[in-house]
Coordinates of C-alpha atoms and ligand atoms in Angstrom, one line a residue:
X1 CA 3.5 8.6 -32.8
X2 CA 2.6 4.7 -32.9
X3 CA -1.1 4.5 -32.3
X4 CA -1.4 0.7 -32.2
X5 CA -0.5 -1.8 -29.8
X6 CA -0.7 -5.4 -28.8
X7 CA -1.9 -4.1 -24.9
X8 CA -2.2 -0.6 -23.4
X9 CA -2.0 -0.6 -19.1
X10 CA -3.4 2.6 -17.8
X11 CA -1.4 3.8 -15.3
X12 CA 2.4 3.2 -13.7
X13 CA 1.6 2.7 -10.6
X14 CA 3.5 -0.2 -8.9
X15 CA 0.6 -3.1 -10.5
X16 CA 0.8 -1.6 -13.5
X17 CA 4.4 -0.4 -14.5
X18 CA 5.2 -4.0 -13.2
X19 CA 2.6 -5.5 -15.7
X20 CA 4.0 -3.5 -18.4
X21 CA 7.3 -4.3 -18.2
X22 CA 6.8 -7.8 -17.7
X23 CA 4.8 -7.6 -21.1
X24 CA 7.6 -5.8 -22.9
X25 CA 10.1 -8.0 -21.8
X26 CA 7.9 -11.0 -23.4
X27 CA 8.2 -9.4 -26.1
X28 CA 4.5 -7.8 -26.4
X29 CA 4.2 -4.5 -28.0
X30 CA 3.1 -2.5 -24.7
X31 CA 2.0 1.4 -24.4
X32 CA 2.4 2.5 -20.6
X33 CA 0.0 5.6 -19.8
X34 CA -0.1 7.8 -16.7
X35 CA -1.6 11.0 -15.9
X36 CA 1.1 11.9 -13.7
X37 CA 4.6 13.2 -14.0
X38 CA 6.2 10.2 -12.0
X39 CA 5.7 6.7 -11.9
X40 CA 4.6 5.0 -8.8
X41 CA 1.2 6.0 -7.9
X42 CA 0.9 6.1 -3.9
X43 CA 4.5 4.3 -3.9
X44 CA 5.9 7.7 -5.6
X45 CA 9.0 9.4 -4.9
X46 CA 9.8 13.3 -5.4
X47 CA 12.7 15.4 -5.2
X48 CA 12.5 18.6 -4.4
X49 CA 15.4 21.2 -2.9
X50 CA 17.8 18.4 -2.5
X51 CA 15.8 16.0 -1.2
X52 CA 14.6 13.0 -2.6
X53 CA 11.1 11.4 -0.6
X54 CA 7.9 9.6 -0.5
X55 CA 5.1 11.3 -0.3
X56 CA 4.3 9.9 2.5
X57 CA 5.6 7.1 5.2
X58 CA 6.1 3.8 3.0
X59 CA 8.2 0.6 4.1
X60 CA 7.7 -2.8 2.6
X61 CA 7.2 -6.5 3.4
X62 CA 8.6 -9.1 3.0
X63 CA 11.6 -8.1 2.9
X64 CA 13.4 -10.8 0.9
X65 CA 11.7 -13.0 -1.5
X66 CA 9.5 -10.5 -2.3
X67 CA 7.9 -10.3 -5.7
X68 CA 9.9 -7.2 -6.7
X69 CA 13.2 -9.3 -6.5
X70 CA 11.6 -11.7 -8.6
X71 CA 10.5 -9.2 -11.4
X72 CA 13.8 -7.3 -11.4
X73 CA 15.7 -10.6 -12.3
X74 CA 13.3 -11.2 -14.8
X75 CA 13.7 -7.9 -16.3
X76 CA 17.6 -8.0 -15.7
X77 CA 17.2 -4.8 -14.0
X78 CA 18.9 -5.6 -10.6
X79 CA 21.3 -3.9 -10.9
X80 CA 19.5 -0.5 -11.1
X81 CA 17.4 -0.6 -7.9
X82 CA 18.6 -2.4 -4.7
X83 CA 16.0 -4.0 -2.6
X84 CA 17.5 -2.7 1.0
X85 CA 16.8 -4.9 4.3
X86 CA 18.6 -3.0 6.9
X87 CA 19.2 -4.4 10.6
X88 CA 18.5 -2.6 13.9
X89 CA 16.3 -0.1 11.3
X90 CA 13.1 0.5 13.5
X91 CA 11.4 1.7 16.9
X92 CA 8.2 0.1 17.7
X93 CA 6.3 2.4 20.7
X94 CA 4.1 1.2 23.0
X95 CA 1.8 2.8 25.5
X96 CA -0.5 0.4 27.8
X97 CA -2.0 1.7 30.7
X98 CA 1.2 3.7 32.2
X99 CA 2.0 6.9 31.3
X100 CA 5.2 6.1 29.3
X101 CA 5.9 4.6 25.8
X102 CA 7.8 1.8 26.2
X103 CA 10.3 1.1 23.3
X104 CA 11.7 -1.7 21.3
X105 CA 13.9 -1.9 17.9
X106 CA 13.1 -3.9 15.0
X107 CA 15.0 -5.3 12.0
X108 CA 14.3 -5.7 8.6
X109 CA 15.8 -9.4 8.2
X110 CA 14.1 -12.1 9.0
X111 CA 15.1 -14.2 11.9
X112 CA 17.8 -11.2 13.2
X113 CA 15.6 -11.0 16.6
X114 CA 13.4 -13.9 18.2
X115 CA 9.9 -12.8 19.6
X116 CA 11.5 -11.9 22.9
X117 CA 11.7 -8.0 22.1
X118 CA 7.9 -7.8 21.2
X119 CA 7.0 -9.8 24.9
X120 CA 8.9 -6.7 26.7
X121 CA 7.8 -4.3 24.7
X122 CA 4.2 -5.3 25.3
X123 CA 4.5 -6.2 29.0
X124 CA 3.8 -9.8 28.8
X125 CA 4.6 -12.0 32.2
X126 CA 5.1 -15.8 32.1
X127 CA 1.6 -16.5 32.6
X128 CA 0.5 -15.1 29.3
X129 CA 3.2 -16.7 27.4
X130 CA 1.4 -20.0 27.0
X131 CA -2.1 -18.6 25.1
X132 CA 0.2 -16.0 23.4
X133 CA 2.8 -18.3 22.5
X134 CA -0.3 -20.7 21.1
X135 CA -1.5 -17.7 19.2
X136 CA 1.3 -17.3 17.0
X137 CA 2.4 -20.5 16.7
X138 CA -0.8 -21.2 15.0
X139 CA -0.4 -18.3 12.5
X140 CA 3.0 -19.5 11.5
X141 CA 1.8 -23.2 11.0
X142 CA -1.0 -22.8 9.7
X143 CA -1.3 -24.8 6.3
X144 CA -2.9 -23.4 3.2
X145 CA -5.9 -25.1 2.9
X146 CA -6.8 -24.4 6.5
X147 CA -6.1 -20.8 5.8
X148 CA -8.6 -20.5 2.9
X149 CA -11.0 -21.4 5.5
X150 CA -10.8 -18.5 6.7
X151 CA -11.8 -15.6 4.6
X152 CA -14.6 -15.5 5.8
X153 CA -13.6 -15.1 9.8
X154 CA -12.9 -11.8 10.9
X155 CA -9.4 -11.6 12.4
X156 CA -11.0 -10.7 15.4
X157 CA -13.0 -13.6 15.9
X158 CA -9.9 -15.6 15.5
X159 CA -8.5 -13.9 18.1
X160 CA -11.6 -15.0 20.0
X161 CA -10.0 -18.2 20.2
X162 CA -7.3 -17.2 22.4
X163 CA -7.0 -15.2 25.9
X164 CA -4.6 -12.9 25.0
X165 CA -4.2 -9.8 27.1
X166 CA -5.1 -6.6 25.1
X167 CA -1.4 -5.3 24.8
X168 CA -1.6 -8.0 22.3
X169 CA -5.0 -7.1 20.8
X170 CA -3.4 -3.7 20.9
X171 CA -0.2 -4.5 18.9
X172 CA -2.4 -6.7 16.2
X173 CA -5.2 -4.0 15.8
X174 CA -1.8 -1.8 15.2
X175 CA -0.7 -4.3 12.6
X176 CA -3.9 -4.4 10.8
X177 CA -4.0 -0.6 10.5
X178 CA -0.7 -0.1 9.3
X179 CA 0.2 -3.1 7.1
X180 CA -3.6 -3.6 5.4
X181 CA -4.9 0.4 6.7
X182 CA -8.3 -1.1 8.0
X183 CA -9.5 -2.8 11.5
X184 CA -8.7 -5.9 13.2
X185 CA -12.8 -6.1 13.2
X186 CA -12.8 -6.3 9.6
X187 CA -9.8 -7.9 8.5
X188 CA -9.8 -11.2 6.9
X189 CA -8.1 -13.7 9.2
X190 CA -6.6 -15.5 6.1
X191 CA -5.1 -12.4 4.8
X192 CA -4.2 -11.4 8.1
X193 CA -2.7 -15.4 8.4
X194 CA -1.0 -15.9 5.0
X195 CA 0.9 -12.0 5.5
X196 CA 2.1 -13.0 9.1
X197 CA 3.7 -15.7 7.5
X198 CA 5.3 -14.0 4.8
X199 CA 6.4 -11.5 6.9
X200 CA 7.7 -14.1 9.4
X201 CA 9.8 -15.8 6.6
X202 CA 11.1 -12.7 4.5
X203 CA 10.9 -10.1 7.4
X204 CA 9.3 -6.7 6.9
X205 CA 10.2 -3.0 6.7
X206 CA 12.2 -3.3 3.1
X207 CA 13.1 -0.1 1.6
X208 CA 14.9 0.9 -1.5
X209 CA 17.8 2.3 -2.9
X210 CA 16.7 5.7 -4.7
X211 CA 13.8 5.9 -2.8
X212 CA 10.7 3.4 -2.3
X213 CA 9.1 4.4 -5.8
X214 CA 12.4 3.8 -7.4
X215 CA 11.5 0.5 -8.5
X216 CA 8.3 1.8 -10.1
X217 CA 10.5 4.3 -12.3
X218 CA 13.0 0.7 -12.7
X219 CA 10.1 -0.7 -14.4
X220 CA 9.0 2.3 -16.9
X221 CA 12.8 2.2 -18.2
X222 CA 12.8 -1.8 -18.5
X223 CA 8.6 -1.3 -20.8
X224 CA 11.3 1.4 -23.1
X225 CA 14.1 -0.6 -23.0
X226 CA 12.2 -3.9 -24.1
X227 CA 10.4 -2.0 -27.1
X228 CA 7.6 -0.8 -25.2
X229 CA 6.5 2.9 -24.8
X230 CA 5.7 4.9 -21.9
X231 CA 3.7 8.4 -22.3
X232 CA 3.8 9.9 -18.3
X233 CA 1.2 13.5 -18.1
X234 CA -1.3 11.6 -20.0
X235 CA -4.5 11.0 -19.1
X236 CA -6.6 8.1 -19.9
X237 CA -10.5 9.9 -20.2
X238 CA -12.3 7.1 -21.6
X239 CA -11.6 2.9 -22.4
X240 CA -13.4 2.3 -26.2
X241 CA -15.8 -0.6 -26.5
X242 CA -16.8 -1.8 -29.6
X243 CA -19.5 -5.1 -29.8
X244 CA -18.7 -5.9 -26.0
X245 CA -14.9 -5.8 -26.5
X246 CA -12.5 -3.0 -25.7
X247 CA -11.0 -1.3 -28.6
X248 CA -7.9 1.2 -26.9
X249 CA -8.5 4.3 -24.7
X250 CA -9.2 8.0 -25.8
X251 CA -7.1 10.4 -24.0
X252 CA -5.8 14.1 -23.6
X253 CA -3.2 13.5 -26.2
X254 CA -4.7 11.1 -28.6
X255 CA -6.7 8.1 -29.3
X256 CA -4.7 4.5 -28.7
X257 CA -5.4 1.1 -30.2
X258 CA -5.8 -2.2 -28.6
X259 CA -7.0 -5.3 -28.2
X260 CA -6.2 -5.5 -24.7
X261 CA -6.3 -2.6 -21.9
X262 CA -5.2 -3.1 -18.6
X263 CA -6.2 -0.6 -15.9
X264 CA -4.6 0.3 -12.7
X265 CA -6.9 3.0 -12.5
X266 CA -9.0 1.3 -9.7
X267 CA -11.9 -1.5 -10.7
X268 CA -14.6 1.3 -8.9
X269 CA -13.0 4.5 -11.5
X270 CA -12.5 1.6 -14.1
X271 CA -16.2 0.4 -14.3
X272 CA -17.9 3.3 -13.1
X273 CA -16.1 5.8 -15.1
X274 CA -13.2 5.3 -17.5
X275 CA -15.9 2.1 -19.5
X276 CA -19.0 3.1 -18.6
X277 CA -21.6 1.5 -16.3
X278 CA -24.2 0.7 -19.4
X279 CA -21.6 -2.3 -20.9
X280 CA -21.4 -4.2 -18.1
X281 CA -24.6 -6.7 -16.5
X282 CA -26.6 -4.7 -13.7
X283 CA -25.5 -6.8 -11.4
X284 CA -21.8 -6.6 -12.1
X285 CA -22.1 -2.8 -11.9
X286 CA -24.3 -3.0 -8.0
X287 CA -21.1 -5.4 -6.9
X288 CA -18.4 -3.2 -8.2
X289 CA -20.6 0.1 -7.0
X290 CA -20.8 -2.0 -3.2
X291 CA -17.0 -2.9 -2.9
X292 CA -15.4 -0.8 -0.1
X293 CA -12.2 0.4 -0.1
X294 CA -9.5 0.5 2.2
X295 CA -9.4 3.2 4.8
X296 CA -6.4 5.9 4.5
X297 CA -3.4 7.8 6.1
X298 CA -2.9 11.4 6.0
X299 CA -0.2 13.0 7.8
X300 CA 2.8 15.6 8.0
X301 CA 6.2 15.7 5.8
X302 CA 9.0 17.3 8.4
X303 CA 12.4 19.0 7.1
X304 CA 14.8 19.1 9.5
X305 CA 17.5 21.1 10.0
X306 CA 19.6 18.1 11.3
X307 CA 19.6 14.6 11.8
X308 CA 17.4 13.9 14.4
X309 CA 15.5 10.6 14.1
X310 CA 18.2 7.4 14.7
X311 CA 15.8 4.6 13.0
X312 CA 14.4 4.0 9.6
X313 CA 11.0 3.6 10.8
X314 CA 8.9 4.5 14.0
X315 CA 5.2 3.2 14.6
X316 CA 4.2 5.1 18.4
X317 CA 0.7 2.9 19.2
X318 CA -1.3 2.7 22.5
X319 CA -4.4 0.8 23.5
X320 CA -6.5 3.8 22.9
X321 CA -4.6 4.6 19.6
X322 CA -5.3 1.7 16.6
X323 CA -8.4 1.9 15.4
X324 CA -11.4 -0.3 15.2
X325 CA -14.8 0.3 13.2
X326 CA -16.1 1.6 16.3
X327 CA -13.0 4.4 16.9
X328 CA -12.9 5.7 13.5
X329 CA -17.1 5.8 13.8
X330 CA -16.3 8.0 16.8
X331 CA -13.8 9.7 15.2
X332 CA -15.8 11.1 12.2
X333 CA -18.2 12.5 15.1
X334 CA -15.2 14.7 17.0
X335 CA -13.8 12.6 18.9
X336 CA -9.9 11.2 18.8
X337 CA -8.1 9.5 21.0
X338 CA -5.4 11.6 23.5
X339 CA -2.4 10.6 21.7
X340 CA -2.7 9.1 17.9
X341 CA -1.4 6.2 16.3
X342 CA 1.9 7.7 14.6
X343 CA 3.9 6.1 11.3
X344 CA 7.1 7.3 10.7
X345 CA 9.3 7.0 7.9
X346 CA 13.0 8.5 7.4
X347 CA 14.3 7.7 4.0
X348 CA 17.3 9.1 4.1
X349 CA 18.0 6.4 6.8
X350 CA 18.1 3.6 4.6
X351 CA 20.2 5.8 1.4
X352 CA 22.0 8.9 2.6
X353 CA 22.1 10.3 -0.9
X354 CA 18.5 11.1 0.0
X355 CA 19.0 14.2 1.7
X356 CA 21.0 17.0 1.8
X357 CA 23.9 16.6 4.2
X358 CA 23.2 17.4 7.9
X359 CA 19.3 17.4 6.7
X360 CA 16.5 14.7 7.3
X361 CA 13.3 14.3 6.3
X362 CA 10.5 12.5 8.4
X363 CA 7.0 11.3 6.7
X364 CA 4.4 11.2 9.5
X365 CA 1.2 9.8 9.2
X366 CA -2.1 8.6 11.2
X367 CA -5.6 6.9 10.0
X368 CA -8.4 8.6 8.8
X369 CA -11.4 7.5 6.7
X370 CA -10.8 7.3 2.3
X371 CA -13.6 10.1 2.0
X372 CA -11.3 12.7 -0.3
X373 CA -13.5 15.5 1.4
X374 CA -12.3 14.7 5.2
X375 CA -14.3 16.3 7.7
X376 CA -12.4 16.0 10.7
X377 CA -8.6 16.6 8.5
X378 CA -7.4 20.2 10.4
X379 CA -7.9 18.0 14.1
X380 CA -6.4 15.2 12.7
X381 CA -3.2 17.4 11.4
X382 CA -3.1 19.0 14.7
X383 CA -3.8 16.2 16.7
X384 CA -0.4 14.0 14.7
X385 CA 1.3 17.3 15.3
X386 CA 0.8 17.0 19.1
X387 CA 1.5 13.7 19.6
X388 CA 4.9 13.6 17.6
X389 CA 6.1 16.8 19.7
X390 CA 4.9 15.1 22.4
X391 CA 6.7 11.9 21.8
X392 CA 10.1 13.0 20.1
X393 CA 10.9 16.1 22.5
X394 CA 13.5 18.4 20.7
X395 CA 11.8 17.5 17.1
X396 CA 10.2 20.8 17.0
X397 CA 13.3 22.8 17.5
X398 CA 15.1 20.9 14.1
X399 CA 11.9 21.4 12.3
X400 CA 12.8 23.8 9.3
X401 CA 9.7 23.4 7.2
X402 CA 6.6 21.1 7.4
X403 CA 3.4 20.2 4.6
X404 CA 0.6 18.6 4.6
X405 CA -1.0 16.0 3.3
X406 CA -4.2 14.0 3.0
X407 CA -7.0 11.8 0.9
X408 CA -7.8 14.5 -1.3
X409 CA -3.8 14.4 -2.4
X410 CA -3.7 10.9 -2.6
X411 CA -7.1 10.9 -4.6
X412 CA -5.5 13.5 -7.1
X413 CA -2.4 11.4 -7.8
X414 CA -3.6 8.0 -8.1
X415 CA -7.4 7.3 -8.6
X416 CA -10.6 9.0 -9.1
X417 CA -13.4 9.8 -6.5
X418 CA -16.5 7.7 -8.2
X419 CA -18.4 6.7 -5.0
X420 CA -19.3 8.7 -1.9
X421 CA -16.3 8.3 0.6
X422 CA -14.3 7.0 -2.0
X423 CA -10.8 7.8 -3.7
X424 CA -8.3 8.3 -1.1
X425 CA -8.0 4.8 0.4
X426 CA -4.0 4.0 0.8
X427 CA -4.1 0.5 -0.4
X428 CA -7.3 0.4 -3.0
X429 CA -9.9 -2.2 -1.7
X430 CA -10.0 -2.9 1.6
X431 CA -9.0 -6.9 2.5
X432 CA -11.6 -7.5 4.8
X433 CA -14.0 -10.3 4.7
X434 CA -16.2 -10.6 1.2
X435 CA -13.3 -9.0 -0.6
X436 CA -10.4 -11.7 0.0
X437 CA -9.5 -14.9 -1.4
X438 CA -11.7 -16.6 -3.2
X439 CA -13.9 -13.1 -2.8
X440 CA -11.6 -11.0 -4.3
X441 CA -12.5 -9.5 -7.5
X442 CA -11.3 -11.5 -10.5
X443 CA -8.1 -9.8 -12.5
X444 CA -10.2 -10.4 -15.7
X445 CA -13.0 -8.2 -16.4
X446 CA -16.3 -8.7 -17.8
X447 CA -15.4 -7.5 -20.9
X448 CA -13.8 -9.2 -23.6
X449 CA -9.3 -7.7 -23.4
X450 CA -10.2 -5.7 -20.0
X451 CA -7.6 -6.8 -17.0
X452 CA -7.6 -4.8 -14.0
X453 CA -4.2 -4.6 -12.1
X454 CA -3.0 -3.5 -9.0
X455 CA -4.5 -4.1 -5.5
X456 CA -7.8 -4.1 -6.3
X457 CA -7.6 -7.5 -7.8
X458 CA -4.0 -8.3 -6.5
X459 CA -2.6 -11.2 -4.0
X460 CA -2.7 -11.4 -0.4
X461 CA -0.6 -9.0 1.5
X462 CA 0.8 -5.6 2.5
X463 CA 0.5 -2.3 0.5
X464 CA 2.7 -2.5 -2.6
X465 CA 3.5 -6.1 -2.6
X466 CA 0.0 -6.9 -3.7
X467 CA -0.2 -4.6 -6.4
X468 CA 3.4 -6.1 -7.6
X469 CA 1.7 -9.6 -7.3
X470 CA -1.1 -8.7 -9.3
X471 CA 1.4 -7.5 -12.3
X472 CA 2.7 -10.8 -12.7
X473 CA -0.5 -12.6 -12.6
X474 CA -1.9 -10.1 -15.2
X475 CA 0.9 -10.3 -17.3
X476 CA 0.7 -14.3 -17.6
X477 CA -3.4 -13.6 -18.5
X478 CA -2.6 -10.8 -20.9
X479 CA 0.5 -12.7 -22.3
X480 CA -1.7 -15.6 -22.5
X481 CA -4.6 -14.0 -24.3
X482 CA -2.3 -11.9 -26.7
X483 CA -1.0 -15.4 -28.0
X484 CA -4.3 -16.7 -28.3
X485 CA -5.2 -13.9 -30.9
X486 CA -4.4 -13.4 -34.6
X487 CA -1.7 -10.7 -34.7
X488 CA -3.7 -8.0 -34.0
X489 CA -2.3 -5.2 -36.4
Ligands
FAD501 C1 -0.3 7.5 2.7 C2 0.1 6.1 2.2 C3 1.0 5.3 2.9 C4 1.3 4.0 2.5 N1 2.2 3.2 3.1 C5 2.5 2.0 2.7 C6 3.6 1.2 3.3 O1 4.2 1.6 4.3 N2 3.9 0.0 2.7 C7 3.3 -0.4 1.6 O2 3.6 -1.5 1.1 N3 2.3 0.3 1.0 C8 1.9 1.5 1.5 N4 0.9 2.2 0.9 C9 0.1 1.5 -0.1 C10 0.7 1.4 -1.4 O3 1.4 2.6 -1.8 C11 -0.4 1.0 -2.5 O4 -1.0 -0.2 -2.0 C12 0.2 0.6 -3.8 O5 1.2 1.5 -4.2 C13 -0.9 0.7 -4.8 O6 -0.5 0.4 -6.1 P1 -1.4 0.2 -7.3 O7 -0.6 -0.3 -8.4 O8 -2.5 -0.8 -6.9 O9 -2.2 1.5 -7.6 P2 -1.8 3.1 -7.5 O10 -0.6 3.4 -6.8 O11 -3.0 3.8 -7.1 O12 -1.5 3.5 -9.1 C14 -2.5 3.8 -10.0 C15 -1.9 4.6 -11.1 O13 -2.8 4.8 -12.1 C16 -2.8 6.1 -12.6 N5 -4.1 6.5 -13.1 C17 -5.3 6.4 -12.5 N6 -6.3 6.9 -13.3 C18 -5.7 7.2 -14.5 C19 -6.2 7.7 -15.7 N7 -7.5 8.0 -15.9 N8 -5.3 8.0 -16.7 C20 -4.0 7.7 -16.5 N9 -3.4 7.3 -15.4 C21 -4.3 7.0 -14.4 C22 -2.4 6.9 -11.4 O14 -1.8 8.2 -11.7 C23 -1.4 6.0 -10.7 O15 -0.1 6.2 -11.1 C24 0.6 3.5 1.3 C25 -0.2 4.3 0.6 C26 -0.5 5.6 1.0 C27 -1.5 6.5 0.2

């Protein structure tokens, strides 16, 4: 087997598969490792006894124009994935102060519904439509230079601008938790801004053909397909550093040669773990060791014995249900809230060749806390398992199996545990002020040919888009830097 290679990127999830194959297609000799079976990290699809699924609930925005188009036609691979942006495909839930969700359907494309749904849904009379109406008007105008002004403003003290009635606060602190998995309190309000507008442009809730990790596996075949190689069940125990410069990575199946290494392993794993602390400044390693990650979403898979669920995707949210720093504080001390915040994903909506006929499968989820070792999981699993019967009567009755999941799953199949609380974040650091924008961590490491790719050092957005940003901006660094070299073998 080759040993040598012009760049080696640790890990295929959706940052780094999309690095790699970017690479290969430039024509970059490119060695794509994973530890796992499957490409796609936390984006991931299985199949198993007919079915083909997520692990868990996963949708993505924007919908069009989103950075995945953009690699696929690069790679001439568009063919072999469709990027799906389905009308009429999702239930929003609310719950204010009466007793009854109220209920309002969502598209995928942008444009397909003006703002009207959103105002019922919530509750909103005349009189709140001017501060309201202000509200998101700013967010969609807001120009680029003022947003950057605001990484360092909680989204909830830009909200403090406005006198918007909580269903609103209620629907936002929703949005933060599913589309960035951390509070409102936190967020920063020029991530929270610059996503808003994507979303409000490109529309949100994109799903694909195959199954949403579908374009990961897209991108393994393109790195094989352009000369690249792609060893999956392989995994990456140590990066090599000779005189302060990376060397290739030792692992299970052999040592590997290059002058550049790209991880998608997580910067926290990456540092602390896979390079070691002692080549990197002090200080470097106290900032990397102090970055917090996002928080996470653990959760129920249902097989069902029929078709049950009408939409692609359901979010069931209330005023007691989002969470805030305070709530999930409370939460890790017993307490939860009557009814939880509920995600819902039905993939077989969006491609029927994903479940058997006359079967469905429904990915349920709720926040918790990253910490792989979750305290509080078994009241969490019932408490999700509660509020869906409660919600969808006549769910229970179609339910032919269910399984569980949680952080210390997602910790297994994408990054390593290195910190206290650490390793089963959904998105990888969390975008909350001091980690966004200007503050985010740079894509190029300390360490003369190490790149870190994914969403630790990605773009602004939601979930996988970032990570997909991140793999084109990594691959114009590495590209760059590769060309800058002698031939290195
Ligand atoms: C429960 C849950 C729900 C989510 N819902 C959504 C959603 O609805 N919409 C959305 O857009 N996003 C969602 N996300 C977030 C999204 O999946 C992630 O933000 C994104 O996929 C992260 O991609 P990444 O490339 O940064 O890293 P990862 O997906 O973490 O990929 C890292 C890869 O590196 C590999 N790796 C790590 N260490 C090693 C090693 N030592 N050797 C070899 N390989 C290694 C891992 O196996 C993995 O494949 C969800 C995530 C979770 C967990």
């Amino acid at each position: 087997m080759e040993q040598r290679y012009d760049v080696i990127v640790i890990g295929a999830g959706i940052g780094g598969a999309t690095c790699a194959a970017l690479l290969a297609r430039r024509g970059i000799r490119t060695l794509l490792l994973d530890k796992n079976a499957i490409p796609g990290g936390k984006a991931m699809t299985v199949a198993k006894d007919g079915f083909r699924y997520d692990l868990w609930p996963i949708v993505g925005g924007p919908s069009l124009n989103s950075r995945f188009a953009e690699v696929l036609e690069e790679l001439e691979m568009a063919g072999e994935v469709e990027l799906l942006a389905v009308k009429e495909s999702s239930m929003l839930l609310y719950r204010g102060s009466d007793p009854i969700y109220r209920t309002a359907i969502g598209s995928a494309v942008p444009g397909d519904q003006g703002p009207l749904g959103i105002f019922e849904l919530l509750g909103l009379t005349d009189e709140d439509l001017p501060e309201v109406g202000g509200l998101f008007g700013a967010m969609l105008e807001m120009q680029a230079e003022e947003i950057a002004k605001l990484d360092n403003v909680t989204f909830t003290e830009f909200l403090s601008r406005y006198r918007v009635p909580q269903a609103v606060r209620s629907y936002l602190g929703m949005w933060a938790n599913i589309v960035f998995v951390v509070p409102l309190d936190l967020l920063a309000a020029s991530e929270a801004i610059k996503t808003f507008q994507d979303f409000a442009r490109g529309g949100a809730g994109r799903y694909h053909s195959g199954g949403f990790g579908r374009v990961a596996e897209v991108f393994c075949q393109a790195v094989e397909r352009y000369g690249g190689r792609v060893l999956m069940k392989t995994r990456v125990e140590r990066i090599s550093v000779e005189d302060g410069a990376v060397t290739g990575v030792v692992t299970d199946k052999g040592t590997f040669e290059a002058p550049l290494v790209v991880s998608n392993a997580g910067i926290q794993p990456t540092v602390l773990r896979l390079v070691g602390e002692e080549q990197f400044d002090r200080s470097y390693v106290a900032y990397v060791r102090g970055l917090v990650p996002s928080w996470a979403i653990m959760g129920i898979r249902y097989f069902l014995n029929r078709p049950y669920f009408e939409q692609g995707m359901y979010i069931a949210f209330s005023d007691e249900s989002y969470l805030d720093s305070e709530r999930l504080t409370r939460m890790k001390s017993g307490w939860l809230p009557d009814e939880l915040l509920l995600f819902n994903v039905v993939p077989s909506f969006y491609d029927r060749t994903l479940a058997p006929e006359g079967k469905q499968c429904a990915l349920v989820g709720t926040l918790c806390s990253s910490d792989p070792d979750l305290p509080n999981a078994e009241a969490l699993w019932s408490g999700i398992e509660e509020t869906a019967m409660r919600i969808w009567p006549g769910l229970e009755a179609c339910v032919e199996s269910r399984v569980r999941y949680g952080t210390a799953q997602v910790s297994a199949l994408t990054r390593d545990s290195v910190v206290p609380g650490q390793g089963g974040e959904c998105i990888g650091l969390a975008q909350i002020v001091g980690q966004c924008g200007r503050d985010k961590p740079a894509a190029r490491a300390p360490l003369r040919g190490l790149f870190y790719v994914g969403c630790d050092a990605g773009g602004a957005g939601g979930g996988t888009h970032p990570a997909a940003a991140s793999g084109v901006n990594v691959a114009d660094l590495g590209g760059r830097d590769h060309r800058s070299r002698a031939p290195a073998f």
